[in-house]
XYZ file of N, CA and C in Angstrom:
678
model
N -17.193 -83.447 -42.286
C -18.357 -83.298 -43.000
C -19.314 -82.306 -42.637
N -19.576 -81.346 -43.429
C -20.613 -80.263 -42.887
C -22.003 -80.790 -42.790
N -22.715 -80.137 -42.000
C -24.157 -80.511 -41.739
C -24.952 -79.255 -41.962
N -25.935 -79.276 -42.770
C -26.782 -78.116 -43.086
C -28.055 -78.133 -42.370
N -28.609 -79.383 -42.201
C -30.044 -79.487 -41.601
C -30.064 -80.738 -40.622
N -30.446 -80.364 -39.418
C -30.658 -81.485 -38.422
C -32.015 -81.606 -38.031
N -32.573 -82.702 -37.998
C -33.959 -82.873 -37.479
C -33.920 -83.646 -36.179
N -34.781 -83.368 -35.240
C -34.713 -83.928 -33.917
C -36.153 -84.440 -33.567
N -36.169 -85.689 -33.218
C -37.426 -86.307 -32.685
C -37.204 -86.388 -31.153
N -37.913 -85.558 -30.500
C -37.623 -85.443 -29.042
C -38.490 -86.377 -28.185
N -38.004 -87.434 -28.075
C -38.802 -88.588 -27.535
C -38.357 -88.854 -26.067
N -39.371 -89.113 -25.228
C -39.222 -89.607 -23.858
C -39.454 -88.641 -22.813
N -40.218 -87.588 -23.091
C -40.661 -86.767 -21.900
C -41.501 -87.335 -20.869
N -42.439 -88.071 -21.360
C -43.498 -88.786 -20.524
C -42.799 -89.870 -19.775
N -41.896 -90.621 -20.203
C -41.234 -91.762 -19.564
C -40.283 -91.032 -18.493
N -39.664 -90.019 -18.892
C -38.691 -89.325 -17.871
C -39.530 -88.983 -16.661
N -40.595 -88.420 -16.910
C -41.513 -87.955 -15.705
C -41.898 -89.226 -14.951
N -42.567 -90.163 -15.565
C -42.993 -91.371 -14.902
C -41.849 -92.123 -14.142
N -40.694 -92.218 -14.503
C -39.600 -92.728 -13.815
C -39.377 -92.097 -12.514
N -39.712 -90.810 -12.413
C -39.570 -89.978 -11.277
C -40.826 -89.755 -10.438
N -41.947 -90.516 -10.887
C -43.134 -90.453 -10.158
C -43.700 -89.090 -10.278
N -43.532 -88.476 -11.387
C -44.018 -87.126 -11.738
C -45.161 -87.222 -12.805
N -45.914 -86.163 -12.856
C -46.927 -86.080 -14.024
C -46.130 -85.949 -15.292
N -46.851 -86.476 -16.344
C -46.214 -86.343 -17.704
C -46.044 -85.015 -18.071
N -46.868 -84.072 -17.601
C -46.700 -82.636 -17.938
C -45.330 -82.103 -17.514
N -44.815 -82.497 -16.357
C -43.537 -82.050 -15.939
C -42.389 -82.495 -16.986
N -42.608 -83.685 -17.538
C -41.633 -84.158 -18.456
C -41.652 -83.138 -19.606
N -42.799 -82.787 -20.106
C -42.891 -81.726 -21.275
C -42.280 -80.452 -20.887
N -42.320 -79.999 -19.588
C -41.860 -78.737 -19.221
C -40.217 -78.885 -19.294
N -39.853 -79.971 -18.758
C -38.331 -80.170 -18.823
C -37.806 -80.237 -20.158
N -38.620 -80.962 -21.059
C -38.237 -81.134 -22.542
C -38.048 -79.888 -23.209
N -38.926 -78.878 -22.865
C -38.843 -77.486 -23.457
C -37.642 -76.876 -23.151
N -37.128 -76.995 -21.886
C -35.864 -76.449 -21.463
C -34.670 -77.153 -22.234
N -34.765 -78.420 -22.410
C -33.735 -79.104 -23.177
C -33.730 -78.626 -24.619
N -34.947 -78.385 -25.249
C -35.047 -77.847 -26.606
C -34.245 -76.494 -26.674
N -34.491 -75.705 -25.754
C -33.823 -74.418 -25.741
C -32.337 -74.384 -25.807
N -31.804 -75.377 -24.939
C -30.415 -75.580 -24.822
C -29.762 -76.074 -26.095
N -30.509 -77.063 -26.878
C -30.004 -77.637 -28.036
C -30.012 -76.630 -29.255
N -31.160 -75.918 -29.246
C -31.199 -74.724 -30.279
C -30.088 -73.775 -30.060
N -29.763 -73.385 -28.760
C -28.681 -72.407 -28.515
C -27.379 -73.011 -29.027
N -27.227 -74.405 -28.858
C -25.901 -75.002 -29.217
C -25.872 -74.936 -30.691
N -26.987 -75.327 -31.425
C -26.992 -75.303 -32.898
C -26.648 -73.858 -33.406
N -27.219 -72.926 -32.701
C -26.987 -71.529 -33.149
C -25.541 -71.168 -32.965
N -24.962 -71.579 -31.838
C -23.504 -71.278 -31.633
C -22.654 -71.881 -32.662
N -23.003 -73.095 -33.060
C -22.253 -73.883 -34.003
C -22.596 -73.418 -35.617
N -23.532 -72.500 -35.610
C -23.880 -71.874 -36.815
C -24.535 -73.016 -37.812
N -25.168 -73.907 -37.332
C -25.823 -74.918 -38.153
C -27.002 -74.204 -38.809
N -27.152 -74.166 -40.070
C -28.203 -73.363 -40.723
C -29.618 -73.692 -40.401
N -29.916 -74.951 -40.237
C -31.340 -75.323 -40.071
C -31.420 -76.512 -39.047
N -32.349 -76.321 -38.178
C -32.769 -77.453 -37.102
C -34.116 -77.552 -37.085
N -34.712 -78.756 -37.215
C -36.190 -78.917 -37.101
C -36.574 -79.706 -35.922
N -37.498 -79.325 -35.066
C -37.942 -80.065 -33.972
C -39.279 -80.556 -34.010
N -39.463 -81.811 -33.804
C -40.823 -82.495 -33.823
C -41.484 -82.144 -32.585
N -42.297 -81.171 -32.621
C -42.904 -80.659 -31.348
C -44.218 -81.403 -31.023
N -45.074 -81.478 -31.969
C -46.409 -82.131 -31.830
C -46.861 -82.675 -33.260
N -47.129 -84.060 -33.264
C -47.336 -84.692 -34.545
C -48.864 -84.724 -34.650
N -49.296 -85.119 -35.945
C -50.708 -85.252 -36.212
C -51.281 -86.341 -35.387
N -50.402 -87.244 -34.914
C -51.012 -88.468 -34.131
C -51.045 -88.148 -32.621
N -50.402 -87.020 -32.325
C -50.492 -86.757 -30.863
C -51.843 -86.209 -30.299
N -52.675 -85.983 -31.190
C -54.074 -85.548 -30.861
C -54.771 -86.813 -30.145
N -54.239 -87.970 -30.313
C -54.840 -89.207 -29.730
C -54.591 -89.174 -28.199
N -53.722 -88.360 -27.709
C -53.369 -88.436 -26.288
C -54.575 -87.809 -25.426
N -54.548 -87.812 -24.126
C -55.746 -87.445 -23.297
C -55.982 -86.008 -23.513
N -57.140 -85.595 -23.369
C -57.500 -84.153 -23.523
C -56.609 -83.341 -22.578
N -56.513 -83.730 -21.379
C -55.596 -82.939 -20.434
C -54.191 -82.739 -20.931
N -53.562 -83.709 -21.416
C -52.119 -83.605 -21.909
C -52.066 -82.853 -23.037
N -53.058 -83.008 -23.964
C -53.010 -82.120 -25.327
C -53.267 -80.645 -24.909
N -54.169 -80.344 -24.016
C -54.389 -79.040 -23.675
C -53.195 -78.306 -22.994
N -52.512 -79.107 -22.205
C -51.258 -78.670 -21.501
C -50.227 -78.329 -22.602
N -50.155 -79.210 -23.543
C -49.010 -79.084 -24.571
C -49.319 -77.890 -25.248
N -50.584 -77.642 -25.776
C -50.940 -76.388 -26.464
C -50.727 -75.173 -25.739
N -50.888 -75.209 -24.426
C -50.685 -74.030 -23.504
C -49.157 -73.756 -23.354
N -48.378 -74.901 -23.243
C -46.948 -74.798 -23.129
C -46.360 -74.208 -24.400
N -46.840 -74.653 -25.565
C -46.381 -74.115 -26.881
C -46.681 -72.662 -27.002
N -47.855 -72.296 -26.550
C -48.326 -70.837 -26.732
C -47.418 -69.913 -25.813
N -47.246 -70.412 -24.668
C -46.562 -69.701 -23.685
C -44.976 -69.562 -24.081
N -44.466 -70.569 -24.657
C -43.060 -70.537 -25.097
C -42.912 -69.613 -26.247
N -43.798 -69.653 -27.296
C -43.632 -68.728 -28.406
C -43.680 -67.180 -27.907
N -44.564 -66.968 -26.894
C -44.724 -65.632 -26.555
C -43.500 -65.178 -25.665
N -42.870 -66.124 -24.985
C -41.789 -65.695 -23.915
C -40.364 -65.656 -24.478
N -40.138 -66.326 -25.611
C -38.773 -66.528 -26.140
C -38.247 -65.608 -27.220
N -39.072 -64.595 -27.481
C -38.655 -63.698 -28.582
C -37.282 -63.028 -28.219
N -36.986 -62.614 -27.145
C -35.647 -62.100 -26.636
C -34.521 -63.061 -26.894
N -34.859 -64.399 -26.601
C -33.913 -65.399 -26.897
C -33.533 -65.558 -28.331
N -34.543 -65.552 -29.183
C -34.319 -65.660 -30.618
C -33.590 -64.458 -31.144
N -33.967 -63.282 -30.612
C -33.300 -62.078 -31.019
C -31.863 -62.021 -30.617
N -31.513 -62.465 -29.401
C -30.104 -62.513 -29.032
C -29.290 -63.467 -29.752
N -29.866 -64.464 -30.252
C -29.052 -65.432 -31.051
C -29.350 -65.399 -32.505
N -30.033 -64.345 -32.992
C -30.382 -64.071 -34.316
C -30.961 -65.421 -34.981
N -31.974 -65.954 -34.399
C -32.580 -67.215 -34.749
C -33.841 -66.955 -35.419
N -34.038 -67.506 -36.619
C -35.304 -67.350 -37.361
C -36.248 -68.467 -37.119
N -37.472 -68.274 -36.859
C -38.419 -69.298 -36.508
C -39.470 -69.525 -37.587
N -39.679 -70.742 -38.095
C -40.817 -71.136 -39.035
C -41.502 -72.221 -38.325
N -42.842 -72.220 -38.909
C -43.714 -73.412 -38.573
C -43.931 -74.183 -39.735
N -43.855 -75.555 -39.466
C -44.260 -76.455 -40.508
C -45.444 -77.398 -39.846
N -46.330 -77.724 -40.786
C -47.449 -78.489 -40.312
C -48.752 -77.895 -40.649
N -49.826 -78.456 -40.291
C -51.174 -77.903 -40.680
C -51.670 -76.934 -39.617
N -51.420 -75.562 -39.890
C -51.687 -74.597 -38.882
C -53.212 -74.449 -38.633
N -54.108 -74.713 -39.665
C -55.478 -74.361 -39.556
C -56.154 -75.250 -38.403
N -55.581 -76.484 -38.164
C -56.127 -77.172 -37.208
C -55.780 -76.999 -35.698
N -54.781 -75.986 -35.579
C -54.446 -75.667 -34.234
C -55.320 -74.550 -33.583
N -55.363 -74.490 -32.283
C -56.152 -73.479 -31.662
C -55.756 -71.960 -32.254
N -56.803 -71.094 -32.429
C -56.583 -69.824 -33.045
C -55.329 -69.068 -32.324
N -55.441 -69.148 -31.023
C -54.266 -68.376 -30.288
C -52.911 -68.857 -30.742
N -52.609 -70.092 -30.954
C -51.415 -70.562 -31.325
C -51.067 -70.194 -32.886
N -52.224 -70.166 -33.658
C -51.936 -69.772 -35.089
C -51.465 -68.254 -34.954
N -52.042 -67.514 -34.210
C -51.638 -66.062 -34.048
C -50.199 -66.028 -33.627
N -49.863 -66.696 -32.523
C -48.577 -66.644 -32.051
C -47.442 -67.129 -33.032
N -47.778 -68.235 -33.791
C -46.831 -68.750 -34.839
C -46.607 -67.672 -35.955
N -47.627 -67.150 -36.335
C -47.541 -66.024 -37.363
C -46.752 -64.836 -36.944
N -46.898 -64.490 -35.649
C -46.232 -63.333 -35.131
C -44.789 -63.531 -34.857
N -44.469 -64.777 -34.434
C -42.974 -65.145 -34.212
C -42.299 -65.227 -35.395
N -42.960 -65.756 -36.409
C -42.343 -65.950 -37.800
C -42.106 -64.587 -38.300
N -43.071 -63.601 -38.209
C -42.785 -62.300 -38.815
C -41.772 -61.553 -38.013
N -41.704 -61.702 -36.771
C -40.793 -60.912 -35.965
C -39.298 -61.352 -36.124
N -39.207 -62.615 -36.512
C -37.795 -63.260 -36.647
C -37.365 -63.421 -38.155
N -38.254 -62.991 -39.055
C -37.861 -63.372 -40.519
C -36.697 -62.679 -40.965
N -36.176 -61.541 -40.296
C -34.995 -60.860 -40.857
C -33.712 -61.413 -40.213
N -33.800 -62.392 -39.210
C -32.593 -62.853 -38.599
C -31.849 -63.814 -39.487
N -30.508 -63.748 -39.409
C -29.736 -64.486 -40.365
C -28.885 -65.631 -39.817
N -29.138 -65.889 -38.532
C -28.519 -67.160 -37.979
C -29.234 -68.439 -38.193
N -29.296 -69.359 -37.265
C -29.955 -70.649 -37.477
C -31.381 -70.388 -37.644
N -32.074 -71.199 -38.563
C -33.456 -71.225 -38.802
C -33.994 -72.499 -38.012
N -34.887 -72.246 -37.040
C -35.485 -73.312 -36.295
C -37.016 -73.533 -36.972
N -37.205 -74.765 -37.301
C -38.474 -75.162 -37.781
C -39.180 -75.805 -36.673
N -40.365 -75.384 -36.368
C -41.154 -76.041 -35.372
C -42.195 -76.821 -35.957
N -42.137 -78.164 -35.904
C -43.061 -79.077 -36.494
C -44.280 -79.282 -35.556
N -45.322 -78.484 -35.704
C -46.423 -78.486 -34.785
C -47.753 -78.906 -35.542
N -48.384 -79.890 -35.052
C -49.539 -80.595 -35.962
C -48.905 -80.936 -37.221
N -47.770 -81.711 -37.168
C -47.053 -82.064 -38.426
C -47.033 -83.535 -38.475
N -47.314 -84.039 -39.771
C -47.156 -85.413 -40.254
C -46.549 -85.470 -41.586
N -45.670 -86.304 -41.688
C -45.054 -86.428 -43.117
C -46.013 -86.818 -44.195
N -46.915 -87.708 -43.872
C -47.912 -88.105 -44.906
C -48.875 -87.046 -45.250
N -49.330 -86.341 -44.052
C -50.259 -85.253 -44.338
C -49.577 -84.094 -45.085
N -48.338 -83.904 -44.803
C -47.592 -82.764 -45.646
C -47.569 -83.192 -47.085
N -47.373 -84.300 -47.396
C -47.336 -84.803 -48.898
C -48.677 -84.786 -49.393
N -49.683 -85.141 -48.782
C -51.131 -85.030 -49.265
C -51.499 -83.619 -49.587
N -51.159 -82.753 -48.626
C -51.485 -81.334 -48.761
C -50.714 -80.806 -50.100
N -49.487 -81.271 -50.264
C -48.752 -80.828 -51.426
C -49.333 -81.265 -52.695
N -49.857 -82.507 -52.713
C -50.528 -83.090 -53.879
C -51.772 -82.219 -54.262
N -52.466 -81.757 -53.204
C -53.739 -80.982 -53.493
C -53.346 -79.742 -54.148
N -52.241 -79.123 -53.916
C -51.739 -77.933 -54.479
C -51.533 -78.062 -56.201
N -51.445 -79.380 -56.496
C -51.188 -79.733 -57.782
C -52.323 -79.667 -58.834
N -53.419 -79.366 -58.300
C -54.754 -79.357 -59.002
C -54.520 -78.404 -60.366
N -54.829 -79.093 -61.472
C -54.707 -78.316 -62.751
C -53.421 -78.306 -63.345
N -52.304 -78.794 -62.715
C -50.957 -78.790 -63.395
C -50.712 -80.129 -64.067
N -50.061 -80.188 -65.257
C -49.862 -81.287 -65.927
C -48.718 -82.233 -65.115
N -49.262 -83.443 -64.621
C -48.404 -84.328 -63.818
C -47.163 -84.848 -64.477
N -47.422 -84.963 -65.884
C -46.283 -85.710 -66.654
C -45.014 -84.742 -66.699
N -45.251 -83.474 -66.416
C -44.174 -82.440 -66.306
C -43.482 -82.238 -64.974
N -44.247 -82.950 -63.910
C -43.730 -82.657 -62.680
C -42.359 -83.232 -62.299
N -41.405 -82.483 -61.694
C -40.100 -82.988 -61.303
C -40.177 -83.034 -59.738
N -39.075 -83.709 -59.153
C -38.967 -83.655 -57.744
C -38.607 -82.239 -57.258
N -37.932 -81.456 -57.970
C -37.749 -80.035 -57.582
C -38.970 -79.351 -57.546
N -39.858 -79.539 -58.544
C -41.152 -78.868 -58.493
C -41.941 -79.217 -57.356
N -41.940 -80.489 -57.016
C -42.774 -80.913 -55.868
C -42.306 -80.521 -54.561
N -41.019 -80.309 -54.338
C -40.363 -79.767 -53.202
C -40.876 -78.320 -52.818
N -41.197 -77.601 -53.843
C -41.636 -76.231 -53.718
C -43.054 -76.188 -53.109
N -43.715 -77.280 -53.017
C -45.098 -77.404 -52.487
C -45.089 -77.907 -51.148
N -43.980 -78.240 -50.622
C -43.909 -78.852 -49.160
C -43.763 -77.662 -48.233
N -44.067 -77.903 -47.029
C -43.891 -77.046 -45.890
C -42.470 -76.446 -45.745
N -41.501 -77.367 -46.211
C -40.099 -77.041 -46.017
C -39.463 -76.414 -47.297
N -40.382 -75.775 -48.122
C -39.881 -75.303 -49.412
C -38.742 -74.203 -49.227
N -37.570 -74.419 -49.901
C -36.551 -73.593 -49.792
C -35.489 -73.995 -48.731
N -35.720 -75.029 -48.125
C -34.981 -75.612 -47.038
C -34.195 -76.849 -47.581
N -32.889 -76.972 -47.253
C -32.159 -78.133 -47.863
C -32.633 -79.419 -47.177
N -32.466 -80.507 -47.775
C -32.820 -81.813 -47.125
C -32.188 -82.122 -45.818
N -32.707 -83.031 -45.052
C -32.208 -83.255 -43.769
C -30.934 -84.201 -43.921
N -29.829 -83.756 -43.245
C -28.595 -84.542 -43.187
C -28.588 -85.476 -42.052
N -29.015 -85.187 -41.013
C -29.027 -85.956 -39.663
C -30.290 -85.960 -38.950
N -30.863 -87.074 -38.653
C -32.020 -87.153 -37.838
C -31.524 -87.715 -36.405
N -31.773 -87.000 -35.372
C -31.474 -87.374 -34.104
C -32.767 -87.864 -33.348
N -32.804 -89.086 -32.815
C -33.993 -89.494 -32.042
C -33.563 -89.914 -30.619
N -34.071 -89.340 -29.580
C -33.891 -89.716 -28.235
C -34.861 -90.788 -27.729
N -34.620 -91.393 -26.606
C -35.591 -92.237 -26.025
C -35.507 -93.748 -26.466
N -34.526 -94.030 -27.366
C -34.243 -95.423 -27.747
C -35.080 -95.975 -28.910
N -36.011 -95.395 -29.371
C -36.708 -95.817 -30.580
C -35.913 -95.592 -31.822
N -36.246 -96.448 -32.760
C -35.399 -96.469 -34.107
C -36.364 -96.320 -35.196
N -37.204 -95.301 -35.353
C -38.136 -95.125 -36.422
C -38.419 -93.598 -36.568
N -38.916 -93.297 -37.742
C -39.096 -91.980 -38.081
C -40.424 -91.413 -37.574
N -41.386 -92.242 -37.402
C -42.736 -91.860 -36.748
C -43.314 -90.735 -37.575
N -43.362 -90.858 -38.973
C -44.157 -89.935 -39.773
C -43.417 -88.499 -39.842
N -42.139 -88.461 -39.617
C -41.503 -87.262 -39.511
C -40.605 -86.927 -40.807
N -40.901 -85.811 -41.493
C -40.131 -85.385 -42.659
C -39.821 -86.599 -43.642
N -40.791 -87.376 -43.999
C -40.711 -88.485 -44.842
C -39.914 -88.260 -46.196
N -40.206 -87.003 -46.896
C -39.643 -86.746 -48.074
C -38.199 -86.211 -47.818
N -38.004 -85.332 -46.753
C -36.734 -84.611 -46.677
C -35.675 -85.526 -46.057
N -36.070 -86.712 -45.448
C -35.092 -87.562 -44.873
C -34.767 -88.760 -45.838
N -34.981 -88.638 -46.968
C -34.716 -89.778 -47.935
C -33.268 -90.248 -47.879
N -32.358 -89.364 -47.634
C -30.880 -89.876 -47.571
C -30.191 -89.324 -46.283
N -31.093 -89.039 -45.280
C -30.477 -88.631 -43.921
C -29.801 -89.695 -43.261
N -28.813 -89.483 -42.525
C -28.115 -90.243 -41.491
C -29.070 -90.328 -40.262
N -29.077 -91.537 -39.580
C -29.885 -91.571 -38.445
C -29.031 -91.851 -37.256
N -29.334 -91.157 -36.171
C -28.608 -91.342 -34.869
C -29.695 -91.527 -33.805
N -29.686 -92.635 -33.072
C -30.536 -93.003 -32.017
C -29.879 -93.137 -30.661
N -30.402 -92.623 -29.580
C -29.744 -92.803 -28.346
C -30.933 -93.161 -27.258
N -30.435 -93.918 -26.235
C -31.365 -94.265 -25.208
C -31.740 -93.165 -24.203
N -30.899 -92.187 -24.297
C -31.153 -90.991 -23.431
C -32.447 -90.377 -23.669
N -33.247 -90.189 -22.628
C -34.638 -89.584 -22.756
C -34.419 -88.009 -22.970
N -35.356 -87.453 -23.714
C -35.157 -86.114 -24.120
C -34.830 -85.102 -23.017
N -35.471 -85.107 -21.902
C -35.162 -84.034 -20.901
C -33.670 -84.224 -20.436
N -33.060 -85.477 -20.568
C -31.660 -85.687 -20.154
C -30.732 -85.376 -21.166
N -31.176 -85.004 -22.318
C -30.307 -84.918 -23.489
C -29.485 -83.562 -23.457
N -28.215 -83.562 -23.432
C -27.482 -82.285 -23.265
C -26.828 -81.861 -24.426
N -26.257 -80.652 -24.393
C -25.310 -80.205 -25.501
C -24.198 -81.168 -25.886
N -23.701 -81.827 -24.706
C -22.623 -82.782 -24.921
C -23.148 -84.024 -25.729
N -24.374 -84.487 -25.485
C -24.946 -85.543 -26.240
C -25.031 -85.094 -27.631
N -25.583 -83.879 -27.832
C -25.713 -83.263 -29.227
C -24.367 -83.440 -29.993
N -23.361 -83.096 -29.297
C -22.010 -83.029 -29.894
C -21.674 -84.433 -30.194
N -21.945 -85.419 -29.514
C -21.666 -86.800 -29.694
C -22.416 -87.253 -31.096
N -23.627 -86.741 -31.243
C -24.467 -87.114 -32.537
C -23.668 -86.609 -33.658
N -23.271 -85.304 -33.545
C -22.546 -84.662 -34.582
C -21.191 -85.376 -34.968
N -20.575 -85.895 -34.018
C -19.253 -86.531 -34.134
C -19.547 -87.955 -34.856
N -20.617 -88.525 -34.461
C -20.935 -89.784 -35.100
C -21.212 -89.518 -36.684
N -21.943 -88.464 -36.890
C -22.387 -88.065 -38.347
C -20.974 -87.721 -39.100
N -20.068 -87.066 -38.432
C -18.791 -86.711 -39.085
C -18.091 -87.831 -39.590
N -18.195 -89.006 -38.878
C -17.369 -90.237 -39.260
C -17.924 -91.055 -40.301
N -19.166 -90.724 -40.691
C -19.934 -91.640 -41.694
C -19.593 -91.125 -43.175
N -19.785 -92.135 -44.053
C -19.621 -91.816 -45.478
C -21.015 -91.765 -46.239
N -21.221 -90.690 -46.761
C -22.565 -90.640 -47.427
C -22.347 -90.775 -48.982
N -22.995 -91.814 -49.489
C -22.854 -92.172 -50.920
C -24.150 -91.813 -51.755
N -25.260 -91.608 -51.180
C -26.419 -91.199 -51.875
C -26.692 -92.223 -53.042
N -26.505 -93.357 -52.746
C -26.773 -94.427 -53.812
C -25.700 -94.667 -54.793
N -24.597 -93.777 -54.686
C -23.555 -93.939 -55.602
C -22.253 -94.725 -54.997
N -21.170 -94.498 -55.567
C -19.907 -95.106 -55.076
C -18.969 -94.042 -54.796
N -18.307 -94.179 -53.598
C -17.295 -93.121 -53.159
C -15.966 -93.469 -53.813
């Protein structure tokens, strides 16, 4: 069974660090390295789309120090990994409310999107300051002046951050939790879910392949009968 779009909830960075007596920031650093390995694996497998839940609209509730570190880490990564994206023909897109992000990150996101737009391999969507409910509300605001009685699901999808991207086939969540946490609520309507107790920094390409193997063994009915 082919997979077009995988969404990943990268959970467990803080717990990974705490279990080792380290600062939570160390967990985020290790998690970034894991993300790079998984993106490389997805690119090697020629999976068309992978979306990473990097920073949610709820993550602003964390301590000022942790939020500041995460913003700096994101900015540094975007600037440093252009060669990696080029070598693997990876296109990078941002989803989420960019206007609320620090100006420097807005610039970096726009720059990396422009510089990778012509690549034809895997598209990586970075969900930064992203929330599924927020995305839907922002989409509704774009409907101003349009006759609602004529609105179709296909019309509405063009207003989402993920316009033009196929729906999610598989959601992978690390860290043992079994919930979406406000991630791609519209796009995951018929997605398969795979949860593992492995914390994100320990999640390897082999674990990724296990998730794909689990997905391949499932039967997707989309509300119908096979």
